[in-house]
Tab-separated table of C-alpha atoms and ligand atoms in Angstrom:
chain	number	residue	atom	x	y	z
A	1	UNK	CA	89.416	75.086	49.093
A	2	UNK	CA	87.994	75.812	52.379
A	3	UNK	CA	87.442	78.962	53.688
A	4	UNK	CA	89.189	80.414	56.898
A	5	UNK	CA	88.000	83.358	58.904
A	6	UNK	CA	91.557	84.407	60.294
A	7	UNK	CA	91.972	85.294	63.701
A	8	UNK	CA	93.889	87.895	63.343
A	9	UNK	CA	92.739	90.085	60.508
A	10	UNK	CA	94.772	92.756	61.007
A	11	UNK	CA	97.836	91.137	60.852
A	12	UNK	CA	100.278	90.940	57.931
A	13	UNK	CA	104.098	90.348	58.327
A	14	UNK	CA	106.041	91.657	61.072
A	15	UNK	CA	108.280	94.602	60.283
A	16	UNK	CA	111.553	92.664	61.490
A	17	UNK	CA	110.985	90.286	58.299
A	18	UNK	CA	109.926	93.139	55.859
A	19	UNK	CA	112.829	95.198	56.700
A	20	UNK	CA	115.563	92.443	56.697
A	21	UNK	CA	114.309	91.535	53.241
A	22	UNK	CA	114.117	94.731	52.030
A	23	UNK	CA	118.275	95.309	53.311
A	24	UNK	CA	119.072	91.806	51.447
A	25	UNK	CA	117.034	92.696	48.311
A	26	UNK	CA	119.490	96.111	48.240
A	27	UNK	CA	122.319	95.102	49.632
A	28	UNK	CA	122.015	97.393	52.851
A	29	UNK	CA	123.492	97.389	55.735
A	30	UNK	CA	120.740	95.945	58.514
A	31	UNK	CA	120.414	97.868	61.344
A	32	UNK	CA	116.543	97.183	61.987
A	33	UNK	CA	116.021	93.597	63.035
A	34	UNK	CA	117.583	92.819	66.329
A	35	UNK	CA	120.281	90.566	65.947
A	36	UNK	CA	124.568	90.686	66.648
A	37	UNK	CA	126.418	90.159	63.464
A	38	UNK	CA	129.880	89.139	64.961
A	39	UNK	CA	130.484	85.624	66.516
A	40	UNK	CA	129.146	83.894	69.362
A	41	UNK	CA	131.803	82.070	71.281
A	42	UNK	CA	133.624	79.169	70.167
A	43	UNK	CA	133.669	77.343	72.997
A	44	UNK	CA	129.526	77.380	73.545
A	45	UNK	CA	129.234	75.899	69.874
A	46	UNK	CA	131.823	73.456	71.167
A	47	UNK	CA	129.643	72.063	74.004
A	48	UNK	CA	126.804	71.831	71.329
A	49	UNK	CA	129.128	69.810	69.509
A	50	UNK	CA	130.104	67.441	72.255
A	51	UNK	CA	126.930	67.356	73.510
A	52	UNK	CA	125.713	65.971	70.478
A	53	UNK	CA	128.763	63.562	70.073
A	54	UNK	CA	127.658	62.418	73.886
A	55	UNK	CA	124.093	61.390	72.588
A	56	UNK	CA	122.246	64.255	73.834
A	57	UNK	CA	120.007	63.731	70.537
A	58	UNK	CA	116.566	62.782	72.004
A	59	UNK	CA	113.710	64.690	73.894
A	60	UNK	CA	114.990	66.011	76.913
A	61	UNK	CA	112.129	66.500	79.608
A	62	UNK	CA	109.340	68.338	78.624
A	63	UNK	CA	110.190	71.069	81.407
A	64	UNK	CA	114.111	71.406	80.074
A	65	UNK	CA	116.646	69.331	80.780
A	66	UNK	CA	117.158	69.419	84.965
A	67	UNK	CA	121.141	70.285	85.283
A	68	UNK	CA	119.972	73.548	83.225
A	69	UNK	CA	117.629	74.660	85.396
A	70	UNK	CA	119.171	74.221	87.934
A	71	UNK	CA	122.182	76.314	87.366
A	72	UNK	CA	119.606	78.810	86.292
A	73	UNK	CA	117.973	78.724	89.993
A	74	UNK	CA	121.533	79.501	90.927
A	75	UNK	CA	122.134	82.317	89.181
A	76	UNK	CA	118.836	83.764	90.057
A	77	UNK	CA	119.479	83.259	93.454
A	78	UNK	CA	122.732	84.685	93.233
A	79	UNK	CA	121.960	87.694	91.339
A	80	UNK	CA	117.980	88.547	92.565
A	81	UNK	CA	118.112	87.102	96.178
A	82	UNK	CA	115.303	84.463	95.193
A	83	UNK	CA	114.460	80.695	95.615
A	84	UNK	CA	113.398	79.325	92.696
A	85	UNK	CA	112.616	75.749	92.751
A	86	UNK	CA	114.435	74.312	89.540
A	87	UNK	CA	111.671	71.756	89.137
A	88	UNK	CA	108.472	73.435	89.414
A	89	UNK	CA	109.245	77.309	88.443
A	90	UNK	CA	111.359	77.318	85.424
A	91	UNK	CA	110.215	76.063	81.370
A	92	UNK	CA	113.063	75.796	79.196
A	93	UNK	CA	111.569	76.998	75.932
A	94	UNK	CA	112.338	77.790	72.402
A	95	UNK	CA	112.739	81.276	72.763
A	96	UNK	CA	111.748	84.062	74.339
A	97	UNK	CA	108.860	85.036	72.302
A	98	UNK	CA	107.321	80.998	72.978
A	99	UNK	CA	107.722	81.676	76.421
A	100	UNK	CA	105.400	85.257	76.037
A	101	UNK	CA	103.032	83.513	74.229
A	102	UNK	CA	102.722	80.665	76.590
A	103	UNK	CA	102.164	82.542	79.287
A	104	UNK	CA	99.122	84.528	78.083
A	105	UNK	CA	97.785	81.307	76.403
A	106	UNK	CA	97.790	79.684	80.196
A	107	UNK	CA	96.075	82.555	81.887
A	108	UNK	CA	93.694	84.985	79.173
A	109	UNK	CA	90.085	83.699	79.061
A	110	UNK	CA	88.063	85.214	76.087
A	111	UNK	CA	87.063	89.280	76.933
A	112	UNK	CA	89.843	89.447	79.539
A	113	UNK	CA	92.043	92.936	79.288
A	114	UNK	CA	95.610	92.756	79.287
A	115	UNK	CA	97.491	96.214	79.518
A	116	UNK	CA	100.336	96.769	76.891
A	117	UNK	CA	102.305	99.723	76.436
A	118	UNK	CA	103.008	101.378	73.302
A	119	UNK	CA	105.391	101.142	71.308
A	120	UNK	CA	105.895	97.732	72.384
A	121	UNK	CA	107.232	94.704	70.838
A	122	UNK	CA	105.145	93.469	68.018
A	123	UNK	CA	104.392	89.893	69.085
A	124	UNK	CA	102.331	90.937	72.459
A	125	UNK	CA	98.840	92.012	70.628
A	126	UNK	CA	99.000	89.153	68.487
A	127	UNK	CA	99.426	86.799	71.188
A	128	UNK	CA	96.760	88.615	73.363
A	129	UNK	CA	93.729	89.073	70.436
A	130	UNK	CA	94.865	85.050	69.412
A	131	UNK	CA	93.283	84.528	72.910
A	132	UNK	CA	90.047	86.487	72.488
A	133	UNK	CA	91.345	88.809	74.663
A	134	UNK	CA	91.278	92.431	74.818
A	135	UNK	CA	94.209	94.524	74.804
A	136	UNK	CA	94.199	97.738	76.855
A	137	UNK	CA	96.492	100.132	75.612
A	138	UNK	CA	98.720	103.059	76.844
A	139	UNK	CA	101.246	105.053	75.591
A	140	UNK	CA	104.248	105.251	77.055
A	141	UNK	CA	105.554	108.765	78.007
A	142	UNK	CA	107.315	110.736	74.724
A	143	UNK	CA	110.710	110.852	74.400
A	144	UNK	CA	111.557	109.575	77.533
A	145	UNK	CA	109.198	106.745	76.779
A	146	UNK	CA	108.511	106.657	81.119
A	147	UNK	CA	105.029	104.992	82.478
A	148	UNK	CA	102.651	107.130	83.414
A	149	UNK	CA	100.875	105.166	86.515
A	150	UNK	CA	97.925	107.511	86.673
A	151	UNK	CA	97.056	106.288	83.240
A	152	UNK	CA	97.372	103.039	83.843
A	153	UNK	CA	95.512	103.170	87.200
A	154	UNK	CA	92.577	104.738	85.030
A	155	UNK	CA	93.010	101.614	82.460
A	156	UNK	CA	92.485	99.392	85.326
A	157	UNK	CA	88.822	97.518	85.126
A	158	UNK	CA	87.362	94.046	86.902
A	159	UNK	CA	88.515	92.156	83.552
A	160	UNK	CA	91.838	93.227	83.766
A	161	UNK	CA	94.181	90.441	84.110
A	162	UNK	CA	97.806	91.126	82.944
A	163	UNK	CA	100.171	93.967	82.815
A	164	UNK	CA	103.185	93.648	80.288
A	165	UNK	CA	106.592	94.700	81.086
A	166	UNK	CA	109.513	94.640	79.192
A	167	UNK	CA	112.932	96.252	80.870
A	168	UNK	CA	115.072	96.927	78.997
A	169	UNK	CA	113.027	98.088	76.577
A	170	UNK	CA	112.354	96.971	73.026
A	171	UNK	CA	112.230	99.341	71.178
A	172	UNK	CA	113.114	102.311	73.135
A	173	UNK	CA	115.819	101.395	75.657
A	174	UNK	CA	114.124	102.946	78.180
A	175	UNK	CA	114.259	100.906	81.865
A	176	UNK	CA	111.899	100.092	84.608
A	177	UNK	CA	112.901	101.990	87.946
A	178	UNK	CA	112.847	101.881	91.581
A	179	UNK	CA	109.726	104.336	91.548
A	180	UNK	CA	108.015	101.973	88.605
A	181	UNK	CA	108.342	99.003	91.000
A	182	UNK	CA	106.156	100.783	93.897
A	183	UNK	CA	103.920	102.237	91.509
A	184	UNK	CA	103.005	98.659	90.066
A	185	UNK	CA	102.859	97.171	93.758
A	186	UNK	CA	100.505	99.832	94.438
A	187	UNK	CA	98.493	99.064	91.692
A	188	UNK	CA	98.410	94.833	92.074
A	189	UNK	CA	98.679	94.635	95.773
A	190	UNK	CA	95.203	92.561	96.398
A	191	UNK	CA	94.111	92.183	93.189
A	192	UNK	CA	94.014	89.381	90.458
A	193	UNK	CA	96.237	90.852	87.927
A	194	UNK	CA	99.159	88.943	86.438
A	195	UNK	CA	102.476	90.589	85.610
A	196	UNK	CA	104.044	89.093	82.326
A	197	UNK	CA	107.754	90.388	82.281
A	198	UNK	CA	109.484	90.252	79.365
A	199	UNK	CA	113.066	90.172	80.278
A	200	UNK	CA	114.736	89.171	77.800
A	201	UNK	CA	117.884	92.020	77.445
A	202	UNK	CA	118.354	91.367	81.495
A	203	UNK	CA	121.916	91.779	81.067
A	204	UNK	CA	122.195	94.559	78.227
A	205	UNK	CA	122.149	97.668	80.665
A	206	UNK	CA	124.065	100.611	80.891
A	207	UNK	CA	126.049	102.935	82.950
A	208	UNK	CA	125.700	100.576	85.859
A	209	UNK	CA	122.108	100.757	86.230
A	210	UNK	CA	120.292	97.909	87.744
A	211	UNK	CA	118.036	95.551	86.007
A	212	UNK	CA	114.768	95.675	87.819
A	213	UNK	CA	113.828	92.576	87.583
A	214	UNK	CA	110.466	91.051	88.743
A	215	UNK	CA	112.978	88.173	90.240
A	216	UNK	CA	114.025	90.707	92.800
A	217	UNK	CA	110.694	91.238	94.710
A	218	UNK	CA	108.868	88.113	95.750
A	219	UNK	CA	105.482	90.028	96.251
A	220	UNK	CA	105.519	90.624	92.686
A	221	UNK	CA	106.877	87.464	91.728
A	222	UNK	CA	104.337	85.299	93.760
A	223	UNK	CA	102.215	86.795	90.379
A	224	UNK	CA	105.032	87.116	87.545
A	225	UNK	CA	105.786	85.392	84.684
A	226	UNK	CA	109.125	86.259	84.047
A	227	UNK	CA	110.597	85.725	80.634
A	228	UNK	CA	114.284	85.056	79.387
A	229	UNK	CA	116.282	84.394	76.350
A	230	UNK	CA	119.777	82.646	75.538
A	231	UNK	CA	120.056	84.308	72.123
A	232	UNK	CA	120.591	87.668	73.378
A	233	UNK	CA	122.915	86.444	76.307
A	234	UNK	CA	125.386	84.555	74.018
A	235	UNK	CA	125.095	86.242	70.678
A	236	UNK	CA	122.547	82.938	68.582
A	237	UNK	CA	119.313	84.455	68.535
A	238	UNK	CA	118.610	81.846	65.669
A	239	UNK	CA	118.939	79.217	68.210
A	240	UNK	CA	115.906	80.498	69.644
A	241	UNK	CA	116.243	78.918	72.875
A	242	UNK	CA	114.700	80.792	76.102
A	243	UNK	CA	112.822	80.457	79.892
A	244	UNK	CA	110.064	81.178	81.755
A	245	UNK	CA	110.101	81.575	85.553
A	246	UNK	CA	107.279	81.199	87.771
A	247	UNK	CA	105.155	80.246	90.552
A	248	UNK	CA	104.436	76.480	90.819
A	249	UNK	CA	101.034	76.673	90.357
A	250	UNK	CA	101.197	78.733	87.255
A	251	UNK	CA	103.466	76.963	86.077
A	252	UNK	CA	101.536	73.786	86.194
A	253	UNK	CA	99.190	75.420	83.954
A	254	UNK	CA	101.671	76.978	81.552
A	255	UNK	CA	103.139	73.494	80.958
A	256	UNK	CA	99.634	72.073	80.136
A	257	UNK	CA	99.995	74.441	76.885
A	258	UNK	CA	103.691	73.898	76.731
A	259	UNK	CA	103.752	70.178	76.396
A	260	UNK	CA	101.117	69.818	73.521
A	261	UNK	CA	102.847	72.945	71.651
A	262	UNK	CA	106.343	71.321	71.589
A	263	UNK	CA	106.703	69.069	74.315
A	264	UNK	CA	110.134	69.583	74.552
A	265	UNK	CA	113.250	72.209	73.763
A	266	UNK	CA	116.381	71.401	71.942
A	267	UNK	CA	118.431	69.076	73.911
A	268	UNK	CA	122.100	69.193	72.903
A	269	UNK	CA	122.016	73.606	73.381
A	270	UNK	CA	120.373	72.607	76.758
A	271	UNK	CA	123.051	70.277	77.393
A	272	UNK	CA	126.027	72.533	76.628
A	273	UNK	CA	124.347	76.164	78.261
A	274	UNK	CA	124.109	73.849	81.834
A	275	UNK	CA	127.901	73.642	81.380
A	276	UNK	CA	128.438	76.969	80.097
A	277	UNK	CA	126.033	79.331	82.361
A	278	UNK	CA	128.625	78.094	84.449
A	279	UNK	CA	130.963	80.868	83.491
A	280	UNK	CA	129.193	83.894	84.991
A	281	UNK	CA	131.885	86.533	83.759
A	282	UNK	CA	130.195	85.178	80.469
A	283	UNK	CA	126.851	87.052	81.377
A	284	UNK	CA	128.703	89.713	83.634
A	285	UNK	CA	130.475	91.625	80.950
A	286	UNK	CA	127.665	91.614	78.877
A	287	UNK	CA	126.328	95.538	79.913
A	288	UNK	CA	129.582	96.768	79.473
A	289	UNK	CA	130.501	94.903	76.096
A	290	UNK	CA	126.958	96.327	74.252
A	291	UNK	CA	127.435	99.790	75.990
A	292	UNK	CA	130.433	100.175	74.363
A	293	UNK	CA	128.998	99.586	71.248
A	294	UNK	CA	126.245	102.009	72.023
A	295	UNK	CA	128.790	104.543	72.550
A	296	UNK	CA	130.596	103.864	69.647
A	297	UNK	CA	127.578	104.264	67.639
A	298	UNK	CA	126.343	107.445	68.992
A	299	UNK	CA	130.110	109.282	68.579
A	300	UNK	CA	129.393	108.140	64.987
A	301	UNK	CA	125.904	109.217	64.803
A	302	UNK	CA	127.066	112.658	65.901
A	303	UNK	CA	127.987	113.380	62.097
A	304	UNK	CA	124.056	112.811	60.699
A	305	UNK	CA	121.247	114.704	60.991
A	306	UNK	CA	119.534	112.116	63.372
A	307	UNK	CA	119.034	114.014	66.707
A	308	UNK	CA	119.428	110.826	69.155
A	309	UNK	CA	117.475	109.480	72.708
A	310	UNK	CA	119.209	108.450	75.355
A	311	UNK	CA	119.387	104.360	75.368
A	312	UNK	CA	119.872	102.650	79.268
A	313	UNK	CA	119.340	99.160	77.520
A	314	UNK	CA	118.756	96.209	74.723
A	315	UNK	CA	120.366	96.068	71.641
A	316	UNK	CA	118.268	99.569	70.372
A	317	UNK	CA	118.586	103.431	69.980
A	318	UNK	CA	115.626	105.541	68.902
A	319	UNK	CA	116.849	108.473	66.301
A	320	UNK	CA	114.555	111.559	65.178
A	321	UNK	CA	114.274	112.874	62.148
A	322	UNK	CA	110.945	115.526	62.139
A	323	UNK	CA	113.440	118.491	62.279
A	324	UNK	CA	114.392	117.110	58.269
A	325	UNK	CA	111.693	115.768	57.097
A	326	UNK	CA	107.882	115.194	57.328
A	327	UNK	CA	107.540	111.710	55.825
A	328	UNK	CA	106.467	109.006	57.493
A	329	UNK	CA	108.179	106.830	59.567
A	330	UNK	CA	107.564	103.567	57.193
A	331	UNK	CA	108.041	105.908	54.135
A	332	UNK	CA	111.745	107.345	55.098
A	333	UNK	CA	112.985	103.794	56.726
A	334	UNK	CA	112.267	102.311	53.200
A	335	UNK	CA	113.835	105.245	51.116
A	336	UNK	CA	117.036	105.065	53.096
A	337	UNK	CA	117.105	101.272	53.308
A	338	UNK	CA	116.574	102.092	49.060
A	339	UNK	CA	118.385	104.879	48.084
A	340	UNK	CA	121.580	104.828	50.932
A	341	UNK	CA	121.333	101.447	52.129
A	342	UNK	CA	120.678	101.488	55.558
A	343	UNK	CA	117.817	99.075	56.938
A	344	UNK	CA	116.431	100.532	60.203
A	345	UNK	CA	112.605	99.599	62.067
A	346	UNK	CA	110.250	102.541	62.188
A	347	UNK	CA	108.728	102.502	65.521
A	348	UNK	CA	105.134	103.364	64.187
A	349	UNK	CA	105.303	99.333	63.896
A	350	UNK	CA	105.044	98.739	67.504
A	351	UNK	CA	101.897	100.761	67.498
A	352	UNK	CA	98.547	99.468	66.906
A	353	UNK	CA	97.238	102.475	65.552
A	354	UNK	CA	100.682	103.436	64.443
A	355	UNK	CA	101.681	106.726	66.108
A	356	UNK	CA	104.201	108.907	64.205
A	357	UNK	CA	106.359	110.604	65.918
A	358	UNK	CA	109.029	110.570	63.516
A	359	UNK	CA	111.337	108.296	65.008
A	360	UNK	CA	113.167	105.208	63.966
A	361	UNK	CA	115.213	102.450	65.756
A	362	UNK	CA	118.463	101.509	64.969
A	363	UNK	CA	119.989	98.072	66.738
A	364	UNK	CA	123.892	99.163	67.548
A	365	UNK	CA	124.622	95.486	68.673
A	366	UNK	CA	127.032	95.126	65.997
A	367	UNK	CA	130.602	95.056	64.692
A	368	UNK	CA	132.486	98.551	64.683
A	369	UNK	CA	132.869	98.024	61.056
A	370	UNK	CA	129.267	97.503	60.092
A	371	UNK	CA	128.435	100.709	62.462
A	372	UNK	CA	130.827	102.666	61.250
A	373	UNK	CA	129.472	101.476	57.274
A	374	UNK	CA	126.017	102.046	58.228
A	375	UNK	CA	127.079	105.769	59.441
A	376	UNK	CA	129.159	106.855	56.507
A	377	UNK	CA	125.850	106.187	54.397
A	378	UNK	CA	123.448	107.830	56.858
A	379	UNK	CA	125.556	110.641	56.719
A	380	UNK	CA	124.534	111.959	53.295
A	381	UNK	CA	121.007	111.518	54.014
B	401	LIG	N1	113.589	90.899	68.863
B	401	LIG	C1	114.073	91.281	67.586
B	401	LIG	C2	113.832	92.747	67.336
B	401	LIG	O1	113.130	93.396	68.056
B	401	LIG	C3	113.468	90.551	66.417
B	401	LIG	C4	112.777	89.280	66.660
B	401	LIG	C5	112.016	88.855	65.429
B	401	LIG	O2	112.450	89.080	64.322
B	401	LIG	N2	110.896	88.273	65.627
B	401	LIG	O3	114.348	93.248	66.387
């Protein structure tokens, strides 16, 4: 057999795999990977359907099928204020995660820096060290989980050429801000640093707050890469179907990588989200719908030991648990998933050197019934 020299040695299985498998093998309830376990609407699947019975069946074009896109320029216009041209600036992809990847795989050269914050979602080193790049990292502010700009203005060198955002925030709920948004202008204003913005819970945010998006402010977007998802906006993340927005002339060269990766995206869920995107009460509700949940969840929580954050967005809550017990974060999300059956994601995992602060995150986007099944068992740890 011939031997491999892997490219990314210190990489095993992501945590969102480990712990799901872990809540099947004991029959927990899972509250660690990120996924809804009610329905998705009926009438979506139905334009699938018909979309299929149509003949939507073959490659669509390699950039996503046009109507889509278009309705998507729309609805960016309608909700950000900007112009995005549906034919150079958006990539229908397969997911959200693709779209990440994509992007850094059309910009990194090798020994470029790319800033990250931690905890942050577990794909972006991966994706970054896959590239020979380096990444740069800083922690984000604990517990509010805030940026600290003076740190990242120190992190700043000649090879730095992305920053990553994601608002909300996976895994700590926390959101970008007014004040966030002049600090990074500040800080790219003249230079030749990328912004990769991973919004992918745009709609999941709470209390009213608004969704800072890079779409907003075309100064920052003349250098974004903006990054989008179906599956959390209509409840399939296993269709794994997503976007990426951008300038035309970076997205020229994200579509170089794009068309030899997969050429195309599904056509038939292309097909029936042009018709259904349509319906923008659909996306509209969405803050309120999860917040409720989040709500619902943290009345329940009440009745644990968990002391919990505040959450202003995503599908995620962070709990602590260092006022009841010293073991690690890893250790204690495996003995509850084992001995109450509970699966949750310990956020050293979205650490590279895994920092433990004794905090785990728990995904509330789920039925009351699972919630309120989940709780009655974390109440007797
Ligand atoms: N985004 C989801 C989460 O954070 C999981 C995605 C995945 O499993 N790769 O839980």
């Amino acid at each position: 057999m011939p031997s491999i020299i892997s490219k990314l040695p210190e990489v095993g299985t992501t945590i969102f795999t480990v712990m799901s498998s872990l809540a099947k093998e004991h029959n927990a309830v899972n509250l660690g990977q990120g996924f809804p376990d009610f329905d998705m609407n009926e009438e979506l699947i139905a334009k699938v359907n018909e979309a299929m019975q149509k003949g939507y069946n073959q490659y669509t074009h390699m950039n996503g099928y046009l109507p889509l896109r278009e309705v998507l320029a729309e609805k960016i216009a309608n909700l950000y204020g900007s112009n995005i041209h549906a034919d150079t600036e958006i990539t229908i992809t397969p997911g959200g995660t693709y779209a990440i990847y994509t992007a850094l795989t059309s910009v990194l050269q090798p020994g470029d820096e790319v800033i990250i914050f931690q905890p942050g979602y577990d794909s972006y080193i991966p994706n970054v060290l896959v590239n020979d790049a380096t990444p740069v990292l800083i922690p984000l502010q604990y517990p509010n989980y805030s940026i600290n700009w003076d740190a990242v203005r120190k992190a700043v060198t000649p090879r730095t050429r992305m920053i990553m955002l994601n608002s909300p925030h996976n895994p700590t709920g926390a959101i970008l801000r007014q004040q966030d948004i002049e600090a990074l202008r500040t800080l790219v204003t003249g230079t030749d640093i990328f912004i990769l913005s991973d919004e992918v819970y745009e709609h999941i945010i709470f209390d009213a707050l608004p969704h800072q998006s890079m779409l907003r402010y075309p100064d920052l977007l003349e250098r974004s890469f903006v990054c989008f998802s179906f599956g959390k906006i209509y409840h399939c993340t296993g269709w794994k179907i997503g976007y990426c927005v951008a300038p035309a002339a970076v997205m020229t060269e994200f579509r170089k990588v794009h068309q030899f990766n997969c050429f195309s995206t599904d056509t038939p869920k292309q097909v029936a989200l042009a018709s259904f995107l349509k319906q923008k009460d659909q996306y509209e509700f969405l803050g309120a719908f999860i917040q409720q949940k989040r709500d619902y969840f943290l009345r329940l929580m009440k009745d644990t030991k968990f002391n919990m954050h505040q959450s202003h967005g995503s599908y995620f809550i962070l709990g602590s648990y260092g006022h009841f017990s010293d073991e690690a974060e890893k250790d204690i999300a495996i003995r509850i998933t084992k001995d109450y059956g509970v699966a949750t994601i310990p956020v050293s995992a979205f650490y590279r050197t895994p920092i433990d602060n004794k905090v785990l995150r728990f995904c509330f986007c789920k039925k009351e019934e699972t919630l309120e099944k989940a709780v009655e068992r974390l109440m007797r740890v």
